[in-house]
mmCIF file of C-alpha atoms in Angstrom:
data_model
loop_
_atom_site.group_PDB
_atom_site.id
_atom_site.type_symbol
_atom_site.label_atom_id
_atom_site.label_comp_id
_atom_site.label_asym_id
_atom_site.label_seq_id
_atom_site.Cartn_x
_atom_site.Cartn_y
_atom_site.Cartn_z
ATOM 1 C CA UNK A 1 29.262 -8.603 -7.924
ATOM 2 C CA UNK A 2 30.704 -6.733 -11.081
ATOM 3 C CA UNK A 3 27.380 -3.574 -11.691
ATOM 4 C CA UNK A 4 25.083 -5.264 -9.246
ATOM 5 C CA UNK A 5 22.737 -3.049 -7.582
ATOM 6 C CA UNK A 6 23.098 -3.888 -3.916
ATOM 7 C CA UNK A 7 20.986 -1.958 -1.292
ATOM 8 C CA UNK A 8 21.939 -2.683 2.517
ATOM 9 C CA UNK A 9 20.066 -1.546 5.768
ATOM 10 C CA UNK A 10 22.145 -0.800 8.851
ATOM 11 C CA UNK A 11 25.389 -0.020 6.713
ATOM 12 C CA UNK A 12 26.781 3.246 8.495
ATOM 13 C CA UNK A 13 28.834 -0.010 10.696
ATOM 14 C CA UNK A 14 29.008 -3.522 11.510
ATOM 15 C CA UNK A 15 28.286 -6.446 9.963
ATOM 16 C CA UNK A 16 26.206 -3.538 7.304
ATOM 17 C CA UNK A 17 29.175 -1.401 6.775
ATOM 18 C CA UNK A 18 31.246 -4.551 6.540
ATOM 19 C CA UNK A 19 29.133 -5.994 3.760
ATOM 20 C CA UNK A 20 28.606 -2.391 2.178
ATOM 21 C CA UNK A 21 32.818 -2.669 1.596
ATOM 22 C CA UNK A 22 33.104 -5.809 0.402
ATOM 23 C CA UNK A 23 30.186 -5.607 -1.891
ATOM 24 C CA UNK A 24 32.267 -2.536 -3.347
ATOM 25 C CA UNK A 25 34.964 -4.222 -3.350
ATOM 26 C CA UNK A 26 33.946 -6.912 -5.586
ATOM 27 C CA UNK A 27 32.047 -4.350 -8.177
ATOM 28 C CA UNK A 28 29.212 -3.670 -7.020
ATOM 29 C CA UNK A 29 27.198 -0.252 -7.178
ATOM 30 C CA UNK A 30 26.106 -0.080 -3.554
ATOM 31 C CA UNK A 31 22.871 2.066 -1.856
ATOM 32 C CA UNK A 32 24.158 2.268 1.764
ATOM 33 C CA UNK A 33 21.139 3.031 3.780
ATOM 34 C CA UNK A 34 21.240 3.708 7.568
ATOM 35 C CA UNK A 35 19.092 5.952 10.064
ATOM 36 C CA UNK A 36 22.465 8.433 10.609
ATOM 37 C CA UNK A 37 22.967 9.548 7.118
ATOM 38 C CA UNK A 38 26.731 10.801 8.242
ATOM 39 C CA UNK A 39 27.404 7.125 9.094
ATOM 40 C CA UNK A 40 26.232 5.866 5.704
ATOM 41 C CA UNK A 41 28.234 8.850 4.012
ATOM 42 C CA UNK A 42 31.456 7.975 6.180
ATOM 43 C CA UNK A 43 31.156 3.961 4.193
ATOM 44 C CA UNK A 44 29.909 6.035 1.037
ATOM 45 C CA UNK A 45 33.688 8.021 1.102
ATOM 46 C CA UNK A 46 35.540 4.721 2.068
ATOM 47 C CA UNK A 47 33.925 3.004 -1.125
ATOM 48 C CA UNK A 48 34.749 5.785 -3.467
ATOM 49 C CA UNK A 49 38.509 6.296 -1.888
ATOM 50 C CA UNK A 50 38.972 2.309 -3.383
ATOM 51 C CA UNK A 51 37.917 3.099 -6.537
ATOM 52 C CA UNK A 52 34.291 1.856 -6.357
ATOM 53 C CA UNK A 53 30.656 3.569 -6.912
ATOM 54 C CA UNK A 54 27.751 4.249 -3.710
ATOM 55 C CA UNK A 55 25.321 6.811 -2.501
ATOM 56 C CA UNK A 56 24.196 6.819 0.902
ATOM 57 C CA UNK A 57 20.344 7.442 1.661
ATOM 58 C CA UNK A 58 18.810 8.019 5.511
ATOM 59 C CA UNK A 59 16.514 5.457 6.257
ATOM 60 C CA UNK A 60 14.581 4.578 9.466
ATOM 61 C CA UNK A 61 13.337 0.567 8.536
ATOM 62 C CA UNK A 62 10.614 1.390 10.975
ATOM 63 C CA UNK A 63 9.221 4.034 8.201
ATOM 64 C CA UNK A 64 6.971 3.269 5.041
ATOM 65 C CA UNK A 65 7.791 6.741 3.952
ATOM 66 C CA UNK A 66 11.251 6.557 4.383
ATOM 67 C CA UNK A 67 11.391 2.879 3.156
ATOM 68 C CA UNK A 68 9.808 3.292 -0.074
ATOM 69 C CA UNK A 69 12.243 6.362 -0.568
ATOM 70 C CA UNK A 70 14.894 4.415 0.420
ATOM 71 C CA UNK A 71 14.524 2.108 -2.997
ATOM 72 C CA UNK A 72 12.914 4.386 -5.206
ATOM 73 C CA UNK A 73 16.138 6.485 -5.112
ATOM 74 C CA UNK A 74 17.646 2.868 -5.405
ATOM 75 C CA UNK A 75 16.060 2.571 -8.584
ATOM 76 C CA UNK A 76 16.109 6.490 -9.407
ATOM 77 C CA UNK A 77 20.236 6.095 -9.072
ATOM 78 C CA UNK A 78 20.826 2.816 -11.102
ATOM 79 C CA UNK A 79 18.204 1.104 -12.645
ATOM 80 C CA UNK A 80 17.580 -1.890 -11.072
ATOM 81 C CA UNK A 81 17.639 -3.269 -7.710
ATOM 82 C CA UNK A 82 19.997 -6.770 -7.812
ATOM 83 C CA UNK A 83 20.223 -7.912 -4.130
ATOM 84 C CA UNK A 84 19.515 -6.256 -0.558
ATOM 85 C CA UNK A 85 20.560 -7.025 2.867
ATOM 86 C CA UNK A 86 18.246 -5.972 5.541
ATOM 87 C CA UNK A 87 20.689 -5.887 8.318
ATOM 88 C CA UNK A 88 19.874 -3.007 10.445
ATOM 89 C CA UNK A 89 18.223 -4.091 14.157
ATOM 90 C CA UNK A 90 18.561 -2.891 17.750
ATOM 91 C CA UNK A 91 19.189 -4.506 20.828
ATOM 92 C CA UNK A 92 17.491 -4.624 24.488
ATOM 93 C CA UNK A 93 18.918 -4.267 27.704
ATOM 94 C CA UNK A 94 19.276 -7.670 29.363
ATOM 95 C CA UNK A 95 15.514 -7.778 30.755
ATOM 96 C CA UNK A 96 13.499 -10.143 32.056
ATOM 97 C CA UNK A 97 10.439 -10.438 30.359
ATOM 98 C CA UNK A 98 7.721 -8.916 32.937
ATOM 99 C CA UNK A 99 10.107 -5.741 32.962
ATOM 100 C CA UNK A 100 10.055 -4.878 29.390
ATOM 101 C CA UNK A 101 7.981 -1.918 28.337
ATOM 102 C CA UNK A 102 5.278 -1.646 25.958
ATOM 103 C CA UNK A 103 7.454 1.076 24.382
ATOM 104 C CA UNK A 104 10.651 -0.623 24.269
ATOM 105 C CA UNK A 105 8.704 -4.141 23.037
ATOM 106 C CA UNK A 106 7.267 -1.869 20.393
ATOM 107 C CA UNK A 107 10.251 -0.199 19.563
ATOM 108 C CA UNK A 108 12.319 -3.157 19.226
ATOM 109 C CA UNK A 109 9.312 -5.114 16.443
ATOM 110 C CA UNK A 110 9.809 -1.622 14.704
ATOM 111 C CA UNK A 111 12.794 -2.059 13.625
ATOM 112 C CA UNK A 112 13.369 -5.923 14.069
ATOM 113 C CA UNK A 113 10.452 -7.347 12.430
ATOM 114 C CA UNK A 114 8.635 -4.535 10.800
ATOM 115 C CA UNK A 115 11.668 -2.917 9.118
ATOM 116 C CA UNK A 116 12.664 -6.061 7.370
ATOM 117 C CA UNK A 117 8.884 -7.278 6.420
ATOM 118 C CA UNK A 118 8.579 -2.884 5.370
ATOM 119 C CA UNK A 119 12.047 -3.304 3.018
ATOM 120 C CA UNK A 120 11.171 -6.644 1.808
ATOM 121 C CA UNK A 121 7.920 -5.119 0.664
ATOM 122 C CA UNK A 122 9.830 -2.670 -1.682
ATOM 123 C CA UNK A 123 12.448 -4.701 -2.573
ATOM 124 C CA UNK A 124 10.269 -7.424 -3.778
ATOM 125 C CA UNK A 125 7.927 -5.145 -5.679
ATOM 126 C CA UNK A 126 11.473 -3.705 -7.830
ATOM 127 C CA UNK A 127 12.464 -7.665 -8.059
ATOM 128 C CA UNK A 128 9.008 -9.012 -9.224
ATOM 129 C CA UNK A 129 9.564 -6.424 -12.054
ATOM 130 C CA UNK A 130 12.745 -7.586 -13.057
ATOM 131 C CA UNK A 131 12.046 -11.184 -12.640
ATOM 132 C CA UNK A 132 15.273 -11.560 -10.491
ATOM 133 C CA UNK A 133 17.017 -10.694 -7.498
ATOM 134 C CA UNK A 134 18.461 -12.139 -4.046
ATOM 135 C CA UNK A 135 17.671 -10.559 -0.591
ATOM 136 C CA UNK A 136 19.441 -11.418 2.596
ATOM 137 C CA UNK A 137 17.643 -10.995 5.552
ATOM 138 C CA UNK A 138 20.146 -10.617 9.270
ATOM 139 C CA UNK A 139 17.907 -12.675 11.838
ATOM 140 C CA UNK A 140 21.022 -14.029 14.734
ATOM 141 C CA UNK A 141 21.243 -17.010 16.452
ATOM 142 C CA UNK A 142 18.207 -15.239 18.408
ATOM 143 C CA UNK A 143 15.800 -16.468 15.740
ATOM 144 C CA UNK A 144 16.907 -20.136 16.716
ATOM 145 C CA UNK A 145 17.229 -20.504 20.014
ATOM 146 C CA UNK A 146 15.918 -18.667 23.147
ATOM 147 C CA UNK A 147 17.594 -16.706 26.026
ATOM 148 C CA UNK A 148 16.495 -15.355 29.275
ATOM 149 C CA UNK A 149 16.187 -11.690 29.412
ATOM 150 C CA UNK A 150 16.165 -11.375 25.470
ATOM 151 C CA UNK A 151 12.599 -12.288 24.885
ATOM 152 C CA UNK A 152 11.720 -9.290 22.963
ATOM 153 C CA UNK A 153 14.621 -9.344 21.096
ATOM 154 C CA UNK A 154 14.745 -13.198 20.320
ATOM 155 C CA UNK A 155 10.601 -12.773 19.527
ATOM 156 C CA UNK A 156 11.922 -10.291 16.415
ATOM 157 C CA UNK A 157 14.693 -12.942 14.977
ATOM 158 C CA UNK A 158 12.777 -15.389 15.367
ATOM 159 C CA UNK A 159 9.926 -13.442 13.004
ATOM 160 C CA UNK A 160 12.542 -12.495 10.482
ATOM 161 C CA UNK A 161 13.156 -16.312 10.030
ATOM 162 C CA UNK A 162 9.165 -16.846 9.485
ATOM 163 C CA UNK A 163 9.366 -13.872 7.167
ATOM 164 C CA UNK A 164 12.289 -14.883 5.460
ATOM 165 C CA UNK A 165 10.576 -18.863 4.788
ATOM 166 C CA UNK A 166 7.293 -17.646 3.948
ATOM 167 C CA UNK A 167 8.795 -15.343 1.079
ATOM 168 C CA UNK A 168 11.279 -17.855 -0.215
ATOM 169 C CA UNK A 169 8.493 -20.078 -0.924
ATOM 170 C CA UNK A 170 6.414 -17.556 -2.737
ATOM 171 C CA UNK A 171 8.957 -15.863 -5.213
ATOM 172 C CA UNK A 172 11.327 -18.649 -5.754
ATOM 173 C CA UNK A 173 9.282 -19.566 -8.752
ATOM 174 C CA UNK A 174 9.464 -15.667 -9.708
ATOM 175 C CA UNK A 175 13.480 -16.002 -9.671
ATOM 176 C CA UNK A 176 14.039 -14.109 -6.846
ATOM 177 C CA UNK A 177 16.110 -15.670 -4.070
ATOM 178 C CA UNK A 178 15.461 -14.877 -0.345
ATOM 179 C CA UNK A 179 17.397 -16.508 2.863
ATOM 180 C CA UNK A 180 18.488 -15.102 6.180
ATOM 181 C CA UNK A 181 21.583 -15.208 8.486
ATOM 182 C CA UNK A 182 22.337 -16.247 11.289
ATOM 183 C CA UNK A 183 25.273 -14.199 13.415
ATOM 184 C CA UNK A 184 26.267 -15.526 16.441
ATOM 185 C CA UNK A 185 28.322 -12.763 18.983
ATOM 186 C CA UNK A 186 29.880 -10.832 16.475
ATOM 187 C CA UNK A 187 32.694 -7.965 16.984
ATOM 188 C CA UNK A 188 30.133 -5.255 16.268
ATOM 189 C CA UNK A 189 29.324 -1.978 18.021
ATOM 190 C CA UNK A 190 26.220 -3.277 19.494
ATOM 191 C CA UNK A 191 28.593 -6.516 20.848
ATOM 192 C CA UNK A 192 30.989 -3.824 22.209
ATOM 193 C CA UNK A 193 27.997 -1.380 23.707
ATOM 194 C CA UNK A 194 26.591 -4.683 25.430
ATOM 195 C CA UNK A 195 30.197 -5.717 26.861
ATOM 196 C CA UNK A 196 30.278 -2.228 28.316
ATOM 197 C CA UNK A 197 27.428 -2.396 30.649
ATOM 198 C CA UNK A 198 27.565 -5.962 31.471
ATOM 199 C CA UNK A 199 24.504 -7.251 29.456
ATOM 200 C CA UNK A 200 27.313 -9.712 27.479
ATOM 201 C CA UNK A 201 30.223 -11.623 29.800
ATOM 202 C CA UNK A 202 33.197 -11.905 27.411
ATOM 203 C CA UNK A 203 34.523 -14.817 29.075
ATOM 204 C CA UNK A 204 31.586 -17.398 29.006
ATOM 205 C CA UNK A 205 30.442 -16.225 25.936
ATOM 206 C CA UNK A 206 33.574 -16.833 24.606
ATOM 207 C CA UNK A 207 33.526 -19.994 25.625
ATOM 208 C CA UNK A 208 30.258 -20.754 24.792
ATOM 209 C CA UNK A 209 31.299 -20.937 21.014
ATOM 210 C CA UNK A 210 33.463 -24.295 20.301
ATOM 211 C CA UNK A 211 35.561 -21.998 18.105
ATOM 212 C CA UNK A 212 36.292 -20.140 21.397
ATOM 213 C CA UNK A 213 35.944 -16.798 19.763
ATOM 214 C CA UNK A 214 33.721 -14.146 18.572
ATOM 215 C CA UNK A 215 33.142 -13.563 15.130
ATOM 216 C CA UNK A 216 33.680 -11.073 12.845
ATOM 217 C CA UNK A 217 31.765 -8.686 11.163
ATOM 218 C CA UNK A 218 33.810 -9.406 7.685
ATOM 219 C CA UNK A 219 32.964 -12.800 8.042
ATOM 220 C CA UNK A 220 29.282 -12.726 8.248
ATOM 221 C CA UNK A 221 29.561 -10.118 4.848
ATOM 222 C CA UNK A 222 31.034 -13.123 3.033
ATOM 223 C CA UNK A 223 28.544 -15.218 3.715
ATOM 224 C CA UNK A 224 26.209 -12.276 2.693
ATOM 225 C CA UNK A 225 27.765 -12.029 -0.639
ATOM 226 C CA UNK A 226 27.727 -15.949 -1.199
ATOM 227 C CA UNK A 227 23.582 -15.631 -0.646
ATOM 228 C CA UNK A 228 23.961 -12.512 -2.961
ATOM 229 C CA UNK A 229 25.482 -14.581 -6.069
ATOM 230 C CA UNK A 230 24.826 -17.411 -8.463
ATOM 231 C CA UNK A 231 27.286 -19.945 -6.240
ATOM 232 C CA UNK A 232 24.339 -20.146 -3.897
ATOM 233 C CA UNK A 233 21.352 -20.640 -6.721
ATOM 234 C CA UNK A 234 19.634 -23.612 -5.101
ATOM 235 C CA UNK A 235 19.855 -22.253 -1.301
ATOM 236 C CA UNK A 236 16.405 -20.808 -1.024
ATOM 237 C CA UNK A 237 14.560 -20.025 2.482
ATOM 238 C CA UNK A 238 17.314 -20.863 4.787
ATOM 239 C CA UNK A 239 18.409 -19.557 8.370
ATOM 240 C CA UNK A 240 22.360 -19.892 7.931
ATOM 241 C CA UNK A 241 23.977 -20.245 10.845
ATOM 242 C CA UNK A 242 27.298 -17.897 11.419
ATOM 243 C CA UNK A 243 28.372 -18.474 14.810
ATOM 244 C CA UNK A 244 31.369 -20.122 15.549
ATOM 245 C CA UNK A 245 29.298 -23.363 16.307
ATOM 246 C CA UNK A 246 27.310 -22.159 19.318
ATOM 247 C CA UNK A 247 23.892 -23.210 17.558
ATOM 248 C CA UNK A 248 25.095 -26.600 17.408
ATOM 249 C CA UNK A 249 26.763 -26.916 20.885
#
């Protein structure tokens, strides 16, 4: 990742702060973009303490305005725009699906589904101009199979992987590279917010995975980075699944 340009949504913590590191840890000049700027400033100071180079930007996914400003200042900053991760997403209360508001569904495509397709936009407009480039888009194991009481949420990953596909196909031939991921439960702040008020049973999730664990954060980022570089140059459109096996189960 030596001088690549790598802009990630969601990166103030996580699976986004965890890529943001690594990323900076292997060289590369990284735009760490997140709705609370003093999050993305807190990964920002950890980058530069190592020895590497990043500027943190505020960004709501669900904004055009904020969006667009978002990768101009990309661009403004270093040049060039190499690889993105659009990572950032919210979660729903466990809720079956004739309970779920028309503001929470709405809220919940803002920032699923319409902050990805609204980065992609941007991101693909700097790529097309360079003629290269390799975005990463964070769907879950939501975007393959379904749940009860996540059908809002599942309806958004499951758009990111229809995104994701539909892009591949057209800019593949324009050398720019787009796939998704797919986390399973993942030791994330979200993971530990929905253990807190019962929405996630540790135990039978747990157990749900064969590799009888949740994941980690760290290892979804390496997977990340692997989309990001030339190692992966013929994966092109693909949900890949990160989840301990439960997809498969």
């Amino acid at each position: 990742m030596e001088n690549q340009v790598v802009f990630i949504t969601g990166a103030g913590k996580g699976m986004g702060e965890a890529t943001a590191l690594l990323a900076g840890d292997r060289g590369a000049k990284v735009v760490v973009a997140d709705v609370d700027l003093q999050g993305a400033q807190s990964v920002v100071d950890k980058i530069i303490a190592k020895g590497g180079e990043a500027i943190a930007v505020k960004c709501n996914v669900a904004s055009v305005e904020e969006v667009k400003a978002a990768i101009d200042k990309t661009v403004e900053t270093y040049g060039r725009l190499d690889a993105a991760f659009n990572n950032a997403g919210i979660q729903l209360p466990d809720t079956d699906i004739t309970d779920v508001t028309e503001e929470d569904y709405d809220r919940v495509m803002d920032i699923n589904l319409k902050g990805v397709w609204l980065c992609m936009k941007y991101q693909l407009l700097q790529m097309r101009e360079q003629g290269s480039g390799a975005i990463v888009n964070n769907s879950s194991i939501g975007g393959l199979i379904g749940s009860a009481g996540r059908a809002a949420y599942h309806a958004t990953k499951h758009g990111v992987l229809g995104l994701t596909k539909s892009a591949a196909v057209a800019y593949a031939p324009k050398g720019i590279r787009v796939n998704a991921v797919c986390p399973g439960t993942i030791e994330t702040p979200m993971v530990e917010q929905m253990i807190k008020v019962g929405d996630l049973p540790v135990k039978e999730t747990t157990e749900w995975a064969p590799i009888k664990r949740f994941g980690k954060a760290s290892e979804v980022a390496e997977v990340v980075l692997w989309l990001f570089s030339p190692a992966s140059s013929y994966v092109i459109g693909q949900p890949i699944s990160v989840d301990g096996g439960i997809s498969i189960s």
